Amino acid sequence: MRIKAIKINPTLVLFFNLLIPTLFMFMAAYPLNYILMAFASLVLVISGKLKRTLILISIYGLLWGGNIFFSTVLSVGSLAIFCVLMMQFMPCFMMATILFRDYTTAELLSALERLPLPRNLVVAVIITLRYVPTFKREFGYIKESMRLRGIAFTWKKPIESFRYFIVPQLFRCTALAEEVTSAGLVKGIDANIKRTSYYEQRFNKSDGCLALLLIIGIVWAGLWKI
């Protein structure tokens, strides 16, 4: 069955991604975690990412089962806590996949420029979001280079193996930073005039409904134990 995808405003997705981890600092994890997980799943589904939703829900189920297994059967508190922390992180990760995989740099920049934010902050956020996929790709290149040189990653020597990954990545960070800066200057990112954009990122009814639904869920979670 093909689901008609709804394009959600990138600003709203970014706000959700910042709000979700903040809520755990002031509210009890349960039932808030279940509500946020259901909300993140809903956002992915209406965005047309059903396969990704099922995969991430399966991972969440494995973490939930691992928490029960380690806390009741094996009585290993550290592993149980690790599973709980990963469960709390999962809704945030689900929302982050939308930003990293489903929006272009131009779409994100067009949405953020509508907000009353300093331009330097907007540029920094865009570069950070775009660098995460690049960081992952660079690790793939490093792994391939290690394979060609006969260097294998082994848990027997974690520090040495980690060094093979992180040292080339640090050097690549410097080169990529210069490339990103040059590309931004060529595109006039430092200009003091307001830029036009091919993409018109505006809030619509679906964005308002999602925001209202999240607020209702948060209020319900806050009143759960009262």
C-alpha positions in Angstrom: 0.0 0.0 0.0 1.4 3.4 -1.0 1.0 6.2 1.5 0.7 9.7 0.2 3.6 11.6 1.7 3.0 15.0 3.4 5.9 17.4 3.4 6.4 18.7 6.9 8.0 22.1 7.5 11.7 21.6 8.3 11.6 24.2 11.0 8.9 22.2 12.9 10.9 19.0 12.5 14.0 20.8 13.9 12.0 22.2 16.8 10.6 18.7 17.6 14.2 17.4 17.5 15.3 20.0 20.1 12.2 19.6 22.2 12.1 15.9 22.6 15.4 15.4 24.5 14.7 18.5 26.6 11.4 17.1 27.9 13.2 14.2 29.6 15.1 16.7 31.8 11.9 17.9 33.4 9.4 15.0 33.1 9.3 11.3 34.0 10.4 9.0 31.3 7.2 7.0 31.4 4.7 7.3 29.8 6.4 10.2 28.0 8.8 7.9 26.1 5.9 5.9 24.6 4.1 9.1 23.6 7.1 10.6 21.9 7.9 7.3 20.2 4.3 7.1 18.9 4.5 10.7 17.7 7.8 10.3 15.9 6.5 7.1 14.3 3.4 9.1 13.1 5.6 11.8 11.6 7.6 9.3 9.7 4.5 7.5 8.4 2.8 10.6 7.1 6.1 11.6 5.6 5.9 8.4 3.5 8.7 6.6 5.3 6.9 3.4 6.3 9.8 1.1 5.8 12.1 3.3 7.9 9.4 3.5 10.6 9.0 -0.3 10.8 12.8 -0.8 11.1 13.2 1.8 13.9 10.1 0.5 15.8 11.7 -3.0 15.6 14.9 -1.7 17.1 12.8 0.1 19.8 11.1 -3.3 20.6 14.5 -5.0 20.9 15.7 -2.4 23.3 12.5 -2.7 25.3 12.9 -6.5 25.4 16.6 -6.1 26.3 15.7 -3.8 29.2 13.3 -6.4 30.7 15.7 -9.2 30.1 18.7 -7.5 31.6 16.8 -6.1 34.6 14.8 -9.2 35.6 16.5 -12.3 34.2 20.2 -11.4 34.4 20.0 -8.6 36.9 22.6 -6.5 35.0 21.7 -3.0 35.9 24.2 -1.2 33.7 22.9 -2.9 30.5 19.3 -2.3 31.5 20.0 1.4 32.0 21.8 1.5 28.6 18.7 0.1 26.9 16.5 2.6 28.7 18.7 5.5 27.6 18.7 4.2 24.0 14.9 4.0 24.1 14.7 7.6 25.2 17.1 8.6 22.4 15.1 6.7 19.7 12.3 9.3 19.1 14.9 12.0 18.7 16.9 9.8 16.3 13.7 9.2 14.3 13.1 12.9 13.9 16.7 13.5 13.1 16.6 11.1 10.2 14.1 13.3 8.5 16.4 16.3 8.6 19.4 14.4 7.5 17.9 12.3 4.7 14.7 14.0 3.5 15.6 17.7 3.1 18.1 19.4 1.0 20.4 22.2 2.2 18.3 24.8 0.2 15.1 23.6 1.9 16.6 23.9 5.4 18.1 27.3 4.7 14.9 28.6 3.2 12.9 27.5 6.3 15.4 28.8 8.9 15.8 32.2 7.2 12.1 32.9 7.9 12.8 32.8 11.6 14.2 35.9 13.5 17.5 34.2 14.1 21.1 35.6 13.6 22.4 34.7 10.1 25.6 33.2 11.6 23.5 30.9 13.8 21.4 29.8 10.7 24.6 29.0 8.7 26.1 27.1 11.6 23.0 24.9 12.0 22.9 24.2 8.3 26.5 23.2 8.1 26.2 21.0 11.2 23.1 19.2 9.8 24.8 18.7 6.4 28.1 17.5 7.8 26.6 14.5 9.6 26.0 12.5 6.3 29.4 13.7 5.1 31.0 12.4 8.4 29.4 9.0 7.8 30.6 8.9 4.2 34.1 9.8 5.3 34.2 6.9 7.7 33.2 4.6 4.8 36.2 5.9 2.9 38.5 5.4 5.9 37.2 1.8 6.4 37.8 1.0 2.7 41.4 2.4 3.0 42.0 0.3 6.1 40.8 -2.8 4.2 43.1 -2.1 1.3 46.1 -1.8 3.6 45.2 -4.9 5.5 44.3 -3.1 8.7 41.2 -4.6 10.5 39.2 -3.1 13.2 39.4 -5.3 16.3 37.8 -5.1 19.8 41.0 -6.7 21.2 42.8 -3.4 20.6 40.0 -0.8 20.7 42.2 2.3 21.3 44.5 1.5 18.4 41.6 0.6 16.1 39.8 3.8 17.1 43.0 5.8 16.3 43.0 4.5 12.8 39.5 5.9 12.4 39.7 9.2 14.2 43.1 10.6 13.1 42.3 10.6 9.3 38.8 12.0 10.2 40.3 14.9 12.0 42.5 15.8 9.0 39.5 15.5 6.7 37.5 17.8 9.0 40.0 20.5 8.3 39.9 20.1 4.6 36.1 19.8 4.5 35.7 22.9 6.6 37.7 24.9 4.0 35.7 23.4 1.2 32.4 24.2 2.8 33.5 27.8 3.6 34.7 28.3 0.0 31.4 26.9 -1.4 29.4 29.2 0.9 31.3 32.3 -0.1 30.9 31.5 -3.8 27.1 31.2 -3.3 27.0 34.6 -1.5 26.2 33.2 2.0 27.9 36.2 3.6 25.9 38.8 1.7 23.9 41.2 3.8 20.9 41.2 1.6 17.9 38.8 1.9 18.3 35.8 -0.3 15.5 34.4 -2.5 14.8 30.7 -2.7 13.2 28.3 -5.0 11.6 26.6 -2.0 8.7 28.3 -0.1 8.6 26.7 3.3 5.4 27.8 5.0 3.4 26.3 7.9 0.3 24.5 6.8 -2.6 22.7 8.5 -0.7 19.4 8.9 2.1 21.2 10.7 -0.4 22.8 13.1 -2.2 19.5 13.8 1.1 17.8 14.6 2.1 20.6 17.0 -1.3 20.4 18.7 -1.1 16.6 18.9 2.3 16.8 20.5 1.2 19.4 23.1 -1.8 17.2 24.0 0.4 14.2 24.4 2.9 16.1 26.6 0.1 17.5 28.8 -1.4 14.0 29.2 2.0 12.6 30.1 2.5 15.4 32.7 -0.9 14.7 34.3 -0.4 10.9 34.3 0.7 10.5 37.9 -1.4 13.3 39.4 
